[in-house]
Every structure is written in structure tokens, then in C-alpha cells.
């Protein structure tokens, strides 16, 4: 599963109280134990998301790179789905 679909499903099917705002982009793959796995072409994907107006971008920790700073978006690196949910609350 991609992590964005998993976060959406968790939000809709549980008592967790969080909203995924429209200006939020979530990238990554989710392992069975809840770890967020890296994706291919992380830097170009983050740059494109920022160009399309996303101001909050969540990415796998292992994809983070300094070149993602200064794009006009708040790029947050997460290691687990649990960490992502806490940041979205």
C-alpha cells in the first residue's frame, strides 16, 4: 500500500481524530509493520508537489535531502505510519 491510501483508510475507518488537509501531500510505501519505506525519485517528486501548491509534504525519512528545503513547502520526513498520524493530529 502507499502510505497516503493507508492514512486515508485509517482516518475513515477508525476513531482517530485527524484530517488530511487539501494542501497536504503524503508520499511513501507502507510495510506490514507500519514502517514507511522510501520511494524512487524522491527529490523530483517533492519539487513537483511543491510546484503544484502543496504546502505540507510528508515523505519517507530515508528520502529526505537538503535540496528539499526552500521550496515553499514544509517537508516532513517520517519513519512510521504512527509518526505520520501524530503529525497530522
XYZ file of N, CA and C in Angstrom:
267
model
N 0.832 -1.205 0.000
C 0.000 0.000 0.000
C 0.863 1.249 0.000
N 0.356 2.276 -0.621
C 1.032 3.554 -0.456
C 0.589 4.129 0.879
N 1.432 4.937 1.475
C 1.117 5.470 2.794
C -0.057 6.444 2.757
N -0.245 7.173 1.661
C -1.361 8.122 1.596
C -2.696 7.390 1.621
N -2.805 6.278 0.913
C -4.043 5.492 0.931
C -4.264 4.916 2.328
N -3.210 4.428 2.948
C -3.323 3.866 4.292
C -3.773 4.918 5.300
N -3.220 6.127 5.223
C -3.628 7.202 6.130
C -5.095 7.551 5.919
N -5.521 7.607 4.665
C -6.923 7.893 4.356
C -7.823 6.815 4.945
N -7.472 5.559 4.730
C -8.298 4.462 5.241
C -8.352 4.453 6.766
N -7.232 4.713 7.416
C -7.219 4.794 8.876
C -8.144 5.897 9.370
N -8.097 7.031 8.688
C -8.927 8.161 9.069
C -10.408 7.838 8.934
N -10.787 7.139 7.897
C -12.195 6.845 7.621
C -12.732 5.669 8.419
N -11.861 4.748 8.826
C -12.348 3.520 9.436
C -12.018 3.387 10.915
N -11.625 4.475 11.565
C -11.252 4.374 12.978
C -11.751 5.594 13.739
N -11.495 5.564 15.015
C -11.861 6.682 15.880
C -10.745 7.713 15.990
N -9.699 7.558 15.199
C -8.620 8.532 15.219
C -9.155 9.868 14.731
N -8.760 10.923 15.408
C -9.282 12.241 15.095
C -8.217 13.067 14.387
N -8.160 12.953 13.070
C -7.261 13.788 12.292
C -7.857 14.009 10.908
N -7.431 15.075 10.297
C -7.907 15.442 8.962
C -6.689 15.585 8.068
N -6.816 15.122 6.835
C -5.744 15.325 5.864
C -6.141 16.526 5.009
N -5.529 17.692 5.265
C -5.890 18.902 4.518
C -5.590 18.779 3.024
N -6.294 19.574 2.236
C -6.119 19.547 0.771
C -4.729 19.975 0.327
N -4.049 20.764 1.135
C -2.720 21.245 0.768
C -1.617 20.270 1.189
N -2.004 19.049 1.577
C -1.065 18.064 2.094
C -0.819 16.952 1.078
N 0.447 16.644 0.885
C 0.860 15.554 0.009
C 1.604 14.525 0.872
N 1.224 13.265 0.743
C 1.855 12.193 1.516
C 2.448 11.194 0.534
N 3.749 10.921 0.686
C 4.448 10.006 -0.218
C 5.086 8.877 0.568
N 5.217 7.735 -0.073
C 5.916 6.612 0.543
C 5.143 5.327 0.378
N 5.797 4.237 0.751
C 5.159 2.933 0.765
C 5.149 2.443 2.194
N 4.111 1.698 2.531
C 3.929 1.238 3.897
C 4.225 -0.253 3.999
N 5.107 -0.613 4.930
C 5.396 -2.028 5.157
C 4.339 -2.612 6.098
N 4.310 -3.914 6.208
C 3.320 -4.575 7.055
C 3.462 -4.211 8.529
N 4.673 -3.839 8.962
C 4.862 -3.483 10.373
C 4.679 -1.992 10.645
N 4.264 -1.220 9.636
C 3.992 0.199 9.835
C 5.132 1.127 9.482
N 6.270 0.585 9.058
C 7.385 1.433 8.636
C 7.069 2.068 7.290
N 7.544 3.297 7.110
C 7.374 3.995 5.827
C 8.635 3.759 5.005
N 8.462 3.096 3.889
C 9.589 2.751 3.018
C 9.853 3.879 2.018
N 11.114 4.026 1.609
C 11.445 5.074 0.633
C 10.846 4.795 -0.737
N 10.786 5.851 -1.535
C 10.255 5.785 -2.893
C 11.345 6.182 -3.879
N 11.162 5.825 -5.131
C 12.090 6.250 -6.182
C 11.867 7.722 -6.504
N 12.913 8.412 -6.883
C 12.846 9.811 -7.348
C 12.206 10.739 -6.330
N 12.614 10.617 -5.077
C 12.025 11.422 -4.008
C 12.154 12.922 -4.204
N 13.352 13.382 -4.550
C 13.577 14.824 -4.703
C 12.720 15.411 -5.829
N 12.728 14.830 -7.029
C 11.877 15.388 -8.082
C 10.388 15.362 -7.725
N 9.954 14.329 -7.038
C 8.539 14.254 -6.655
C 8.163 15.352 -5.659
N 9.038 15.605 -4.712
C 8.768 16.666 -3.738
C 8.752 18.027 -4.437
N 9.700 18.261 -5.316
C 9.734 19.531 -6.052
C 8.461 19.720 -6.866
N 7.998 18.680 -7.524
C 6.782 18.789 -8.326
C 5.560 19.032 -7.443
N 5.496 18.354 -6.301
C 4.368 18.569 -5.381
C 4.336 20.028 -4.913
N 5.503 20.582 -4.598
C 5.574 21.983 -4.172
C 5.139 22.914 -5.311
N 5.535 22.606 -6.525
C 5.142 23.421 -7.686
C 3.631 23.384 -7.915
N 2.992 22.307 -7.509
C 1.545 22.168 -7.679
C 0.765 22.730 -6.488
N 1.458 23.392 -5.573
C 0.783 24.099 -4.493
C 0.652 23.369 -3.174
N 1.228 22.187 -3.059
C 1.188 21.502 -1.765
C 2.155 22.201 -0.813
N 1.654 22.577 0.356
C 2.483 23.298 1.314
C 2.930 22.428 2.480
N 2.318 21.268 2.655
C 2.727 20.285 3.660
C 3.004 18.981 2.914
N 4.241 18.532 2.969
C 4.622 17.317 2.240
C 5.282 16.359 3.223
N 4.722 15.157 3.319
C 5.254 14.116 4.192
C 5.914 13.058 3.324
N 7.166 12.745 3.660
C 7.940 11.809 2.846
C 8.620 10.790 3.761
N 9.084 9.674 3.185
C 9.858 8.725 3.981
C 11.158 9.362 4.476
N 11.515 9.042 5.696
C 12.723 9.581 6.321
C 13.950 9.363 5.434
N 14.053 8.201 4.840
C 15.236 7.873 4.033
C 15.260 8.606 2.693
N 14.187 9.274 2.312
C 14.158 10.064 1.075
C 14.549 11.524 1.298
N 14.612 11.966 2.553
C 14.849 13.392 2.796
C 16.232 13.814 2.276
N 16.265 15.010 1.680
C 17.508 15.589 1.186
C 17.453 17.103 1.398
N 18.594 17.715 1.690
C 18.648 19.160 1.943
C 18.081 19.990 0.793
N 18.150 19.483 -0.424
C 17.653 20.241 -1.573
C 16.134 20.435 -1.527
N 15.462 19.748 -0.617
C 14.009 19.908 -0.472
C 13.647 21.145 0.338
N 14.632 21.760 0.968
C 14.399 22.978 1.748
C 14.290 24.168 0.796
N 13.501 25.150 1.176
C 13.393 26.363 0.382
C 12.509 26.241 -0.843
N 11.627 25.242 -0.856
C 10.722 25.063 -1.993
C 9.368 25.735 -1.776
N 9.209 26.366 -0.613
C 7.922 26.972 -0.294
C 6.956 25.993 0.339
N 7.468 24.834 0.732
C 6.635 23.817 1.376
C 7.348 23.318 2.633
N 6.554 22.898 3.599
C 7.096 22.306 4.815
C 7.233 20.805 4.566
N 8.457 20.340 4.375
C 8.715 18.926 4.083
C 9.061 18.225 5.389
N 8.267 17.207 5.719
C 8.468 16.466 6.964
C 8.784 15.011 6.633
N 9.856 14.513 7.207
C 10.269 13.126 6.987
C 9.749 12.258 8.128
N 9.108 11.146 7.782
C 8.543 10.255 8.804
C 9.093 8.843 8.635
N 9.191 8.141 9.761
C 9.700 6.771 9.758
C 8.577 5.738 9.818
N 7.453 6.093 10.449
C 6.359 5.132 10.615
C 5.009 5.788 10.363
N 3.993 4.968 10.119
C 2.632 5.485 9.952
C 2.151 6.139 11.239
N 2.602 5.608 12.368
C 2.196 6.174 13.662
C 2.731 7.601 13.821
N 3.964 7.816 13.399
C 4.559 9.152 13.427
C 3.778 10.102 12.513
N 3.422 9.637 11.331
C 2.633 10.449 10.402
C 1.306 10.859 11.027
N 0.602 9.924 11.620
C -0.690 10.216 12.222
C -0.561 11.232 13.346
N 0.476 11.100 14.150
C 0.692 12.072 15.234
C 0.928 13.470 14.680
N 1.664 13.576 13.577
C 1.914 14.888 12.966
C 0.644 15.477 12.337
N -0.251 14.620 11.864
C -1.482 15.085 11.241
C -2.548 15.506 12.257
N -2.403 15.049 13.489
C -3.400 15.383 14.524
C -3.362 16.846 14.887
